[in-house]
Amino acid sequence: MSDQAQALRDLIRRQHASSAAEPPRSTRILTVASGKGGVGKSNFSLNFALSLQKLGQKVLVFDADIGMANLDVLMGVSAPYSLYHLFRGERPIRDIIQLGPGGIHFIAGGSGFRELLHLSEEQLQQADREIERLQGEYDFILFDTGAGLSKEAERFIGASHESIVVTTPEPTSITDAYALVKMVSHSRPDASFRLLVNRAADEREGRQTAEKMDLAAQRFLDIRLPFLGSVADDPHVGKAVRRQTPFTLAYPDCKASRDVLAAARGYLDLPRGDASRTVKGFFHQWFNRKRNL
Ligand SMILES: Nc1ncnc2c1ncn2[C@@H]1O[C@H](COP(=O)(O)OP(=O)(O)OP(=O)(O)O)[C@@H](O)[C@H]1O
Ligand SMILES: [Mg+2]
């Protein structure tokens, strides 16, 4: 067993041991999505999670970009297990949670997800029992999804407490983000969105982009798209990607890092709505539907 795996086990054990004394956390599920690809979802997800953690929250990041998993690459960590191993009954949940830089917990994406459509009832129930362990263990479980107007993204968003839609100020990115929100809001009128403008020239451009989208959403979709924040277009992000280190860890004082931390602070200050959804319910929605594809 690697030192890293051992350290994580010890950590989880300590947490289990101490959780008896602590009141259980109310775990919130957050999905990060976009219409257009390559707008910075994975970088935002990872660094937002690290920022929430810096602010005292316990966060699990989940790479749900099935087929194009890359959170592990952004962290420079190789992940031997994924959700696939859990559902196959090959590994318990504590083994598929990896420890990333900055002490972040994450579950890697992986290939082989198609096979999960053919799980037996027994395997699903076993996985269910494992997944239930996450409830109350984290303050936030954050899903980084793949781009696009897919049914998959729709399911994730529909089953989450909230979703952060990432766009850049470019018109193509804005129209695709709007199309995603439109598609989801038709089938899931109760879905709750926040808008994050990435690669903004400045705060003003970010806010203006968000205001335009919120106005269009109110007028044509009858929903709100509140502004979560903007993240500067910052060369440190690309540099950090090449170093395979999250930019908030590699360059904590760069503009993008400060912006993500500000977004995390703002997010934590928001009132919390609907607390009735559970981690187990989330996975049920995802997997039961997946099985019926
Ligand atoms: N704030 C930023 N400033 C400068 N460059 C950025 C910023 N955010 C993202 N990038 C650049 O965009 C690239 C793509 O980012 P990322 O992989 O996070 O996008 P994505 O939306 O997850 O893509 P995909 O849709 O393929 O999953 C990064 O490698 C980085 O070079
Ligand atoms: Mg990505």
mmCIF file of N, CA, C and O and ligand atoms in Angstrom, residues 34 37-43 45 63 65 68-71 74 144-147, ligand 2:
data_model
loop_
_atom_site.group_PDB
_atom_site.id
_atom_site.type_symbol
_atom_site.label_atom_id
_atom_site.label_comp_id
_atom_site.label_asym_id
_atom_site.label_seq_id
_atom_site.Cartn_x
_atom_site.Cartn_y
_atom_site.Cartn_z
ATOM 1 N N SER A 34 -21.150 23.133 -18.048
ATOM 2 C CA SER A 34 -21.084 24.211 -19.044
ATOM 3 C C SER A 34 -21.744 23.737 -20.328
ATOM 4 O O SER A 34 -21.944 22.533 -20.519
ATOM 5 N N GLY A 37 -17.454 23.256 -24.315
ATOM 6 C CA GLY A 37 -16.324 22.591 -23.659
ATOM 7 C C GLY A 37 -15.128 23.528 -23.516
ATOM 8 O O GLY A 37 -15.055 24.570 -24.173
ATOM 9 N N GLY A 38 -14.222 23.163 -22.666
ATOM 10 C CA GLY A 38 -12.950 23.868 -22.542
ATOM 11 C C GLY A 38 -13.028 25.255 -21.925
ATOM 12 O O GLY A 38 -12.115 26.060 -22.078
ATOM 13 N N VAL A 39 -14.119 25.543 -21.215
ATOM 14 C CA VAL A 39 -14.272 26.896 -20.648
ATOM 15 C C VAL A 39 -13.622 27.031 -19.269
ATOM 16 O O VAL A 39 -13.569 28.120 -18.705
ATOM 17 N N GLY A 40 -13.148 25.913 -18.730
ATOM 18 C CA GLY A 40 -12.431 25.975 -17.445
ATOM 19 C C GLY A 40 -13.147 25.315 -16.281
ATOM 20 O O GLY A 40 -12.808 25.580 -15.124
ATOM 21 N N LYS A 41 -14.089 24.426 -16.584
ATOM 22 C CA LYS A 41 -14.845 23.743 -15.510
ATOM 23 C C LYS A 41 -13.955 22.971 -14.552
ATOM 24 O O LYS A 41 -14.102 23.064 -13.347
ATOM 25 N N SER A 42 -13.065 22.154 -15.123
ATOM 26 C CA SER A 42 -12.267 21.276 -14.250
ATOM 27 C C SER A 42 -11.329 22.095 -13.378
ATOM 28 O O SER A 42 -11.190 21.819 -12.179
ATOM 29 N N ASN A 43 -10.710 23.100 -13.975
ATOM 30 C CA ASN A 43 -9.833 23.954 -13.175
ATOM 31 C C ASN A 43 -10.614 24.692 -12.104
ATOM 32 O O ASN A 43 -10.177 24.797 -10.956
ATOM 33 N N SER A 45 -13.548 23.741 -10.759
ATOM 34 C CA SER A 45 -14.056 22.777 -9.767
ATOM 35 C C SER A 45 -13.000 22.469 -8.718
ATOM 36 O O SER A 45 -13.256 22.532 -7.509
ATOM 37 N N ASP A 63 -14.881 13.425 -10.153
ATOM 38 C CA ASP A 63 -14.677 13.613 -11.586
ATOM 39 C C ASP A 63 -15.743 12.831 -12.332
ATOM 40 O O ASP A 63 -15.681 11.616 -12.447
ATOM 41 N N ASP A 65 -16.640 13.509 -15.447
ATOM 42 C CA ASP A 65 -16.473 13.666 -16.889
ATOM 43 C C ASP A 65 -16.104 12.302 -17.453
ATOM 44 O O ASP A 65 -14.947 11.997 -17.711
ATOM 45 N N MET A 68 -13.550 11.262 -20.337
ATOM 46 C CA MET A 68 -12.515 12.271 -20.564
ATOM 47 C C MET A 68 -11.979 12.766 -19.231
ATOM 48 O O MET A 68 -11.714 13.953 -19.056
ATOM 49 N N ALA A 69 -11.875 11.837 -18.309
ATOM 50 C CA ALA A 69 -11.491 12.222 -16.955
ATOM 51 C C ALA A 69 -10.146 12.933 -16.957
ATOM 52 O O ALA A 69 -9.212 12.491 -17.609
ATOM 53 N N ASN A 70 -10.055 14.036 -16.243
ATOM 54 C CA ASN A 70 -8.753 14.686 -16.190
ATOM 55 C C ASN A 70 -8.431 15.435 -14.904
ATOM 56 O O ASN A 70 -7.415 16.092 -14.822
ATOM 57 N N LEU A 71 -9.286 15.299 -13.897
ATOM 58 C CA LEU A 71 -8.952 15.966 -12.625
ATOM 59 C C LEU A 71 -7.642 15.424 -12.065
ATOM 60 O O LEU A 71 -6.840 16.177 -11.522
ATOM 61 N N LEU A 74 -4.811 17.124 -13.698
ATOM 62 C CA LEU A 74 -4.619 18.500 -13.194
ATOM 63 C C LEU A 74 -3.913 18.508 -11.841
ATOM 64 O O LEU A 74 -3.277 19.481 -11.469
ATOM 65 N N ASP A 144 -17.607 17.521 -11.120
ATOM 66 C CA ASP A 144 -17.115 18.186 -12.340
ATOM 67 C C ASP A 144 -17.604 17.357 -13.524
ATOM 68 O O ASP A 144 -17.218 16.200 -13.673
ATOM 69 N N THR A 145 -18.468 17.945 -14.335
ATOM 70 C CA THR A 145 -19.056 17.160 -15.433
ATOM 71 C C THR A 145 -18.386 17.480 -16.770
ATOM 72 O O THR A 145 -17.623 18.427 -16.878
ATOM 73 N N GLY A 146 -18.723 16.688 -17.764
ATOM 74 C CA GLY A 146 -18.239 16.956 -19.116
ATOM 75 C C GLY A 146 -19.081 18.073 -19.725
ATOM 76 O O GLY A 146 -20.128 18.437 -19.202
ATOM 77 N N ALA A 147 -18.591 18.614 -20.828
ATOM 78 C CA ALA A 147 -19.324 19.715 -21.449
ATOM 79 C C ALA A 147 -20.527 19.201 -22.208
ATOM 80 O O ALA A 147 -20.619 18.026 -22.519
HETATM 81 MG MG MG B 2 -13.076 19.271 -17.736
#
